[in-house]
Each structure stands twice: as structure tokens, then as C-alpha cells.
């Protein structure tokens, strides 16, 4: 790209960032595009440099990006724009790039505000998140209303986890049982003694749980060495 075209592109990017109707997502992408143009690198590398600068400013890195040519250019761009500091950009704007794609799309279209988008993004389930996003856009829900919806969904998902976890444990027990049946471990006396100790512990747990219901009493696990 010629110097003239490069300068013209920078000018367009800067003018775009001066728009009054620019939302947070558009501004974030616009600033990254400008930095990439100034540094002549891709946006992914720009993001990495910014995170390196942030870590260095907190004493968590020895990259020395702050005093490098790239660091100077980045600080100069933010200073000239006068819209946001690079530190605030890293803390509050770069996280936008980690939002779910449906949330990013809504932000890009200006359909929802940044604070509301971050709240809805807490929902990991794609279908549930999309429902809340659509409802928030269609009904113009306030941030407090969105928070109530999100909290209810997250609480419901949390309550459903134990049953899912229990099912996983049951499947794990079945796999162990089948593996034991096929194993040659029964021919090893030392290992067999360890298994019998584990059986005794399991049997004790079962007896403790089922002591009030004789119909659920199990036969001795320890005596059934061959399963």
C-alpha cells in the first residue's frame, strides 16, 4: 500500500472514531484497526501487545513493551484520540472480544448496550442465552430486569448440576465394574487385598444409607471376590 493510501486509510479510521453514534463494540474494533494500521501488524498481535503492556505495568512481565517503539506508538494513539486510556481499553474493552458471537453481533448492530450484553453473556447455554438476548432486545429490558432473568437461569442450571453429576458418577461406577470383571487383578493377592478393603468401605457406606430400609440391604461385597 502506498504512503498516500495508507495515510488516507488512517484518516478514515480516525474520522470514523469521532462519530457520535459509535457504540462501544464499534469503537473497540475501530481503535484496534487504527493501532494495527499504525503498527503495520494484525489486530491479534495488537491485542497481545496491549495485554503485555498491561502485565508489565503491573509488574507481572519483563517484556519491556512500554519503552519499545510499539509501546510508544500505542500510547501516542490513545493520547491523541483522547477517548479512553489504553489501560481502561485493556480492562473494559478487550473483554468484548471474548463475548459469545451472538452477543458480539448484537453489539455490532447496536441492538443492545454494553453493560446489558456483558450480563447476558454470563449464560453459557446457547439456547437460553439467545432467548434472553432476543427478549431483552424486543422488550427493551432494563439492566436490572436482565439481571433477574440471568440470575434465575444460572440458579436453575446450578440446581440441575447435581443430578447430572450423579449420573456421571453412576456411569463411572459401571465402567469400573466392567473393567474389574475383565481384569487379571484377581490373580494378584496383594492387589486383591486392597480391593477387598475398598469393597468393605463401599459396603459400610451402603449399609449406613440403607439401614432404615431392610429391603435395600446388599449382600457382602467382600465375600464376592470374583464378582
Short mmCIF file of C-alpha atoms in Angstrom, two decimals:
data_model
loop_
_atom_site.label_atom_id
_atom_site.label_comp_id
_atom_site.label_asym_id
_atom_site.label_seq_id
_atom_site.Cartn_x
_atom_site.Cartn_y
_atom_site.Cartn_z
CA UNK A 1 0.00 0.00 0.00
CA UNK A 2 1.38 3.43 -0.97
CA UNK A 3 2.12 6.07 1.66
CA UNK A 4 -0.73 8.21 0.34
CA UNK A 5 -3.29 5.41 0.52
CA UNK A 6 -2.03 4.40 3.95
CA UNK A 7 -2.41 7.96 5.23
CA UNK A 8 -5.91 8.20 3.74
CA UNK A 9 -6.93 4.96 5.43
CA UNK A 10 -5.66 6.21 8.80
CA UNK A 11 -7.62 9.42 8.33
CA UNK A 12 -10.82 7.47 7.58
CA UNK A 13 -10.30 5.31 10.67
CA UNK A 14 -9.79 8.37 12.88
CA UNK A 15 -12.85 10.12 11.40
CA UNK A 16 -14.92 7.01 11.99
CA UNK A 17 -13.88 7.01 15.65
CA UNK A 18 -15.19 10.57 16.00
CA UNK A 19 -18.77 9.54 15.14
CA UNK A 20 -21.22 10.40 17.90
CA UNK A 21 -23.37 7.33 17.27
CA UNK A 22 -20.45 4.91 17.69
CA UNK A 23 -21.23 2.16 20.19
CA UNK A 24 -18.68 0.51 22.50
CA UNK A 25 -18.13 -2.51 20.26
CA UNK A 26 -17.66 -0.44 17.09
CA UNK A 27 -15.28 1.87 18.92
CA UNK A 28 -13.24 -1.08 20.20
CA UNK A 29 -12.85 -2.57 16.73
CA UNK A 30 -12.13 0.86 15.27
CA UNK A 31 -9.32 1.52 17.74
CA UNK A 32 -7.80 -1.91 17.08
CA UNK A 33 -7.94 -1.26 13.34
CA UNK A 34 -6.21 2.09 13.80
CA UNK A 35 -3.50 0.58 16.00
CA UNK A 36 -2.96 -2.25 13.51
CA UNK A 37 -2.59 0.33 10.74
CA UNK A 38 -0.17 2.48 12.75
CA UNK A 39 1.96 -0.51 13.77
CA UNK A 40 1.58 -2.33 10.43
CA UNK A 41 0.61 -5.59 12.17
CA UNK A 42 -2.59 -7.63 12.50
CA UNK A 43 -5.18 -6.96 15.19
CA UNK A 44 -4.43 -10.20 17.04
CA UNK A 45 -0.84 -9.05 17.57
CA UNK A 46 -2.09 -5.64 18.70
CA UNK A 47 -4.23 -7.31 21.36
CA UNK A 48 -1.24 -9.33 22.55
CA UNK A 49 0.91 -6.20 22.79
CA UNK A 50 -1.76 -4.44 24.82
CA UNK A 51 -2.02 -7.33 27.26
CA UNK A 52 1.78 -7.45 27.51
CA UNK A 53 1.84 -3.72 28.30
CA UNK A 54 -0.85 -4.18 30.92
CA UNK A 55 1.02 -7.05 32.59
CA UNK A 56 4.25 -5.05 32.50
CA UNK A 57 2.58 -2.02 34.12
CA UNK A 58 1.50 -4.30 36.98
CA UNK A 59 4.97 -5.78 37.37
CA UNK A 60 3.91 -9.17 36.04
CA UNK A 61 6.06 -9.20 32.90
CA UNK A 62 9.58 -8.46 31.68
CA UNK A 63 8.69 -7.87 28.02
CA UNK A 64 9.66 -4.17 28.16
CA UNK A 65 6.91 -3.31 25.70
CA UNK A 66 6.20 0.03 27.40
CA UNK A 67 9.55 1.51 26.31
CA UNK A 68 9.56 -0.13 22.88
CA UNK A 69 8.66 1.64 19.64
CA UNK A 70 5.37 -0.30 19.52
CA UNK A 71 4.53 0.73 23.08
CA UNK A 72 5.26 4.36 22.34
CA UNK A 73 3.03 4.33 19.25
CA UNK A 74 0.17 2.68 21.14
CA UNK A 75 0.34 5.23 23.97
CA UNK A 76 0.56 8.07 21.42
CA UNK A 77 -2.54 6.87 19.55
CA UNK A 78 -4.64 6.72 22.71
CA UNK A 79 -3.35 10.10 23.82
CA UNK A 80 -4.29 11.73 20.51
CA UNK A 81 -7.72 10.10 20.38
CA UNK A 82 -8.49 11.35 23.88
CA UNK A 83 -11.44 8.98 24.19
CA UNK A 84 -10.10 6.36 26.58
CA UNK A 85 -6.77 5.41 28.16
CA UNK A 86 -5.02 2.31 26.94
CA UNK A 87 -5.26 0.84 30.46
CA UNK A 88 -9.03 1.29 30.51
CA UNK A 89 -9.22 -0.09 26.98
CA UNK A 90 -7.47 -3.30 28.09
CA UNK A 91 -9.59 -3.66 31.21
CA UNK A 92 -13.01 -2.75 29.83
CA UNK A 93 -12.96 -3.06 26.04
CA UNK A 94 -10.78 -6.03 25.12
CA UNK A 95 -13.06 -8.37 27.12
CA UNK A 96 -15.68 -7.57 24.46
CA UNK A 97 -13.72 -9.74 22.05
CA UNK A 98 -14.24 -12.73 24.36
CA UNK A 99 -18.02 -12.43 24.41
CA UNK A 100 -20.11 -15.10 22.71
CA UNK A 101 -20.56 -14.46 19.00
CA UNK A 102 -24.30 -13.82 19.25
CA UNK A 103 -23.63 -11.15 21.85
CA UNK A 104 -20.88 -9.59 19.73
CA UNK A 105 -23.22 -9.50 16.74
CA UNK A 106 -25.94 -7.74 18.73
CA UNK A 107 -23.40 -5.21 19.97
CA UNK A 108 -22.04 -4.64 16.48
CA UNK A 109 -25.57 -3.91 15.23
CA UNK A 110 -26.18 -1.57 18.14
CA UNK A 111 -29.14 -3.66 19.30
CA UNK A 112 -28.08 -3.77 22.94
CA UNK A 113 -25.94 -1.79 25.34
CA UNK A 114 -22.53 -2.96 26.51
CA UNK A 115 -23.46 -3.41 30.19
CA UNK A 116 -26.55 -5.43 29.30
CA UNK A 117 -24.60 -7.55 26.84
CA UNK A 118 -21.99 -8.46 29.47
CA UNK A 119 -24.74 -9.57 31.85
CA UNK A 120 -26.45 -11.79 29.27
CA UNK A 121 -23.08 -13.24 28.26
CA UNK A 122 -22.90 -14.93 31.69
CA UNK A 123 -25.35 -17.54 30.39
CA UNK A 124 -23.31 -20.39 28.89
CA UNK A 125 -26.19 -22.33 27.37
CA UNK A 126 -26.60 -21.11 23.78
CA UNK A 127 -30.39 -21.55 23.59
CA UNK A 128 -31.07 -19.92 26.96
CA UNK A 129 -28.72 -17.04 26.19
CA UNK A 130 -30.33 -16.42 22.81
CA UNK A 131 -33.80 -16.36 24.38
CA UNK A 132 -32.77 -13.76 26.94
CA UNK A 133 -30.94 -11.73 24.30
CA UNK A 134 -33.97 -11.70 21.99
CA UNK A 135 -36.30 -10.80 24.86
CA UNK A 136 -34.01 -8.01 26.05
CA UNK A 137 -33.86 -6.50 22.56
CA UNK A 138 -37.54 -6.94 21.70
CA UNK A 139 -38.90 -5.64 25.01
CA UNK A 140 -36.15 -3.13 25.76
CA UNK A 141 -35.49 -4.67 29.16
CA UNK A 142 -33.57 -2.65 31.72
CA UNK A 143 -30.27 -3.87 33.17
CA UNK A 144 -31.96 -4.80 36.46
CA UNK A 145 -34.64 -6.82 34.63
CA UNK A 146 -31.96 -8.64 32.64
CA UNK A 147 -30.03 -9.41 35.82
CA UNK A 148 -33.10 -11.03 37.36
CA UNK A 149 -33.57 -13.23 34.30
CA UNK A 150 -29.90 -14.21 34.21
CA UNK A 151 -29.75 -14.99 37.93
CA UNK A 152 -32.84 -17.19 37.70
CA UNK A 153 -31.41 -19.13 34.76
CA UNK A 154 -28.00 -19.58 36.38
CA UNK A 155 -29.63 -20.70 39.62
CA UNK A 156 -31.77 -23.23 37.77
CA UNK A 157 -28.73 -24.56 35.93
CA UNK A 158 -26.85 -24.83 39.21
CA UNK A 159 -29.69 -26.82 40.77
CA UNK A 160 -29.68 -29.21 37.82
CA UNK A 161 -25.97 -29.92 38.10
CA UNK A 162 -26.14 -32.44 40.97
CA UNK A 163 -28.41 -34.82 39.07
CA UNK A 164 -26.14 -34.57 36.06
CA UNK A 165 -23.12 -35.12 38.27
CA UNK A 166 -24.77 -38.11 39.92
CA UNK A 167 -25.46 -39.65 36.53
CA UNK A 168 -21.81 -39.24 35.59
CA UNK A 169 -20.75 -40.97 38.81
CA UNK A 170 -23.13 -43.86 38.14
CA UNK A 171 -21.72 -44.29 34.65
CA UNK A 172 -18.23 -44.18 36.09
CA UNK A 173 -19.14 -46.93 38.59
CA UNK A 174 -20.50 -49.08 35.75
CA UNK A 175 -17.26 -48.68 33.79
CA UNK A 176 -15.16 -49.61 36.80
CA UNK A 177 -17.34 -52.66 37.45
CA UNK A 178 -16.98 -53.90 33.87
CA UNK A 179 -13.23 -53.26 33.91
CA UNK A 180 -12.86 -55.24 37.13
CA UNK A 181 -14.75 -58.19 35.71
CA UNK A 182 -12.33 -58.40 32.80
CA UNK A 183 -9.19 -57.59 34.77
CA UNK A 184 -6.47 -60.08 35.77
CA UNK A 185 -6.15 -58.27 39.05
CA UNK A 186 -7.91 -61.17 40.78
CA UNK A 187 -4.77 -63.27 40.37
CA UNK A 188 -2.68 -60.80 42.35
CA UNK A 189 -3.03 -61.43 46.09
CA UNK A 190 -1.65 -58.03 47.15
CA UNK A 191 -3.97 -56.12 44.86
CA UNK A 192 -6.86 -58.34 45.83
CA UNK A 193 -6.42 -57.40 49.48
CA UNK A 194 -6.59 -53.72 48.55
CA UNK A 195 -9.74 -54.33 46.53
CA UNK A 196 -11.36 -56.14 49.45
CA UNK A 197 -10.63 -53.17 51.70
CA UNK A 198 -12.32 -50.88 49.19
CA UNK A 199 -15.27 -53.27 48.98
CA UNK A 200 -15.58 -53.18 52.76
CA UNK A 201 -15.68 -49.37 52.73
CA UNK A 202 -18.31 -49.32 49.99
CA UNK A 203 -20.35 -51.93 51.80
CA UNK A 204 -20.22 -49.88 55.00
CA UNK A 205 -21.49 -46.82 53.14
CA UNK A 206 -24.34 -48.82 51.61
CA UNK A 207 -25.34 -50.32 54.95
CA UNK A 208 -25.31 -46.89 56.58
CA UNK A 209 -27.55 -45.45 53.87
CA UNK A 210 -29.96 -48.35 53.76
CA UNK A 211 -30.15 -49.26 57.44
CA UNK A 212 -33.67 -47.86 57.68
CA UNK A 213 -34.86 -49.89 54.69
CA UNK A 214 -34.17 -53.64 55.04
CA UNK A 215 -35.37 -54.28 51.50
CA UNK A 216 -32.38 -52.35 50.19
CA UNK A 217 -29.80 -54.29 52.18
CA UNK A 218 -26.99 -55.55 49.99
CA UNK A 219 -25.13 -58.85 50.23
CA UNK A 220 -21.50 -58.81 51.27
CA UNK A 221 -19.25 -57.35 48.62
CA UNK A 222 -16.10 -58.61 50.26
CA UNK A 223 -17.11 -62.24 50.06
CA UNK A 224 -17.83 -62.00 46.33
CA UNK A 225 -14.21 -61.81 45.27
CA UNK A 226 -14.90 -62.90 41.72
CA UNK A 227 -17.80 -60.51 41.16
#
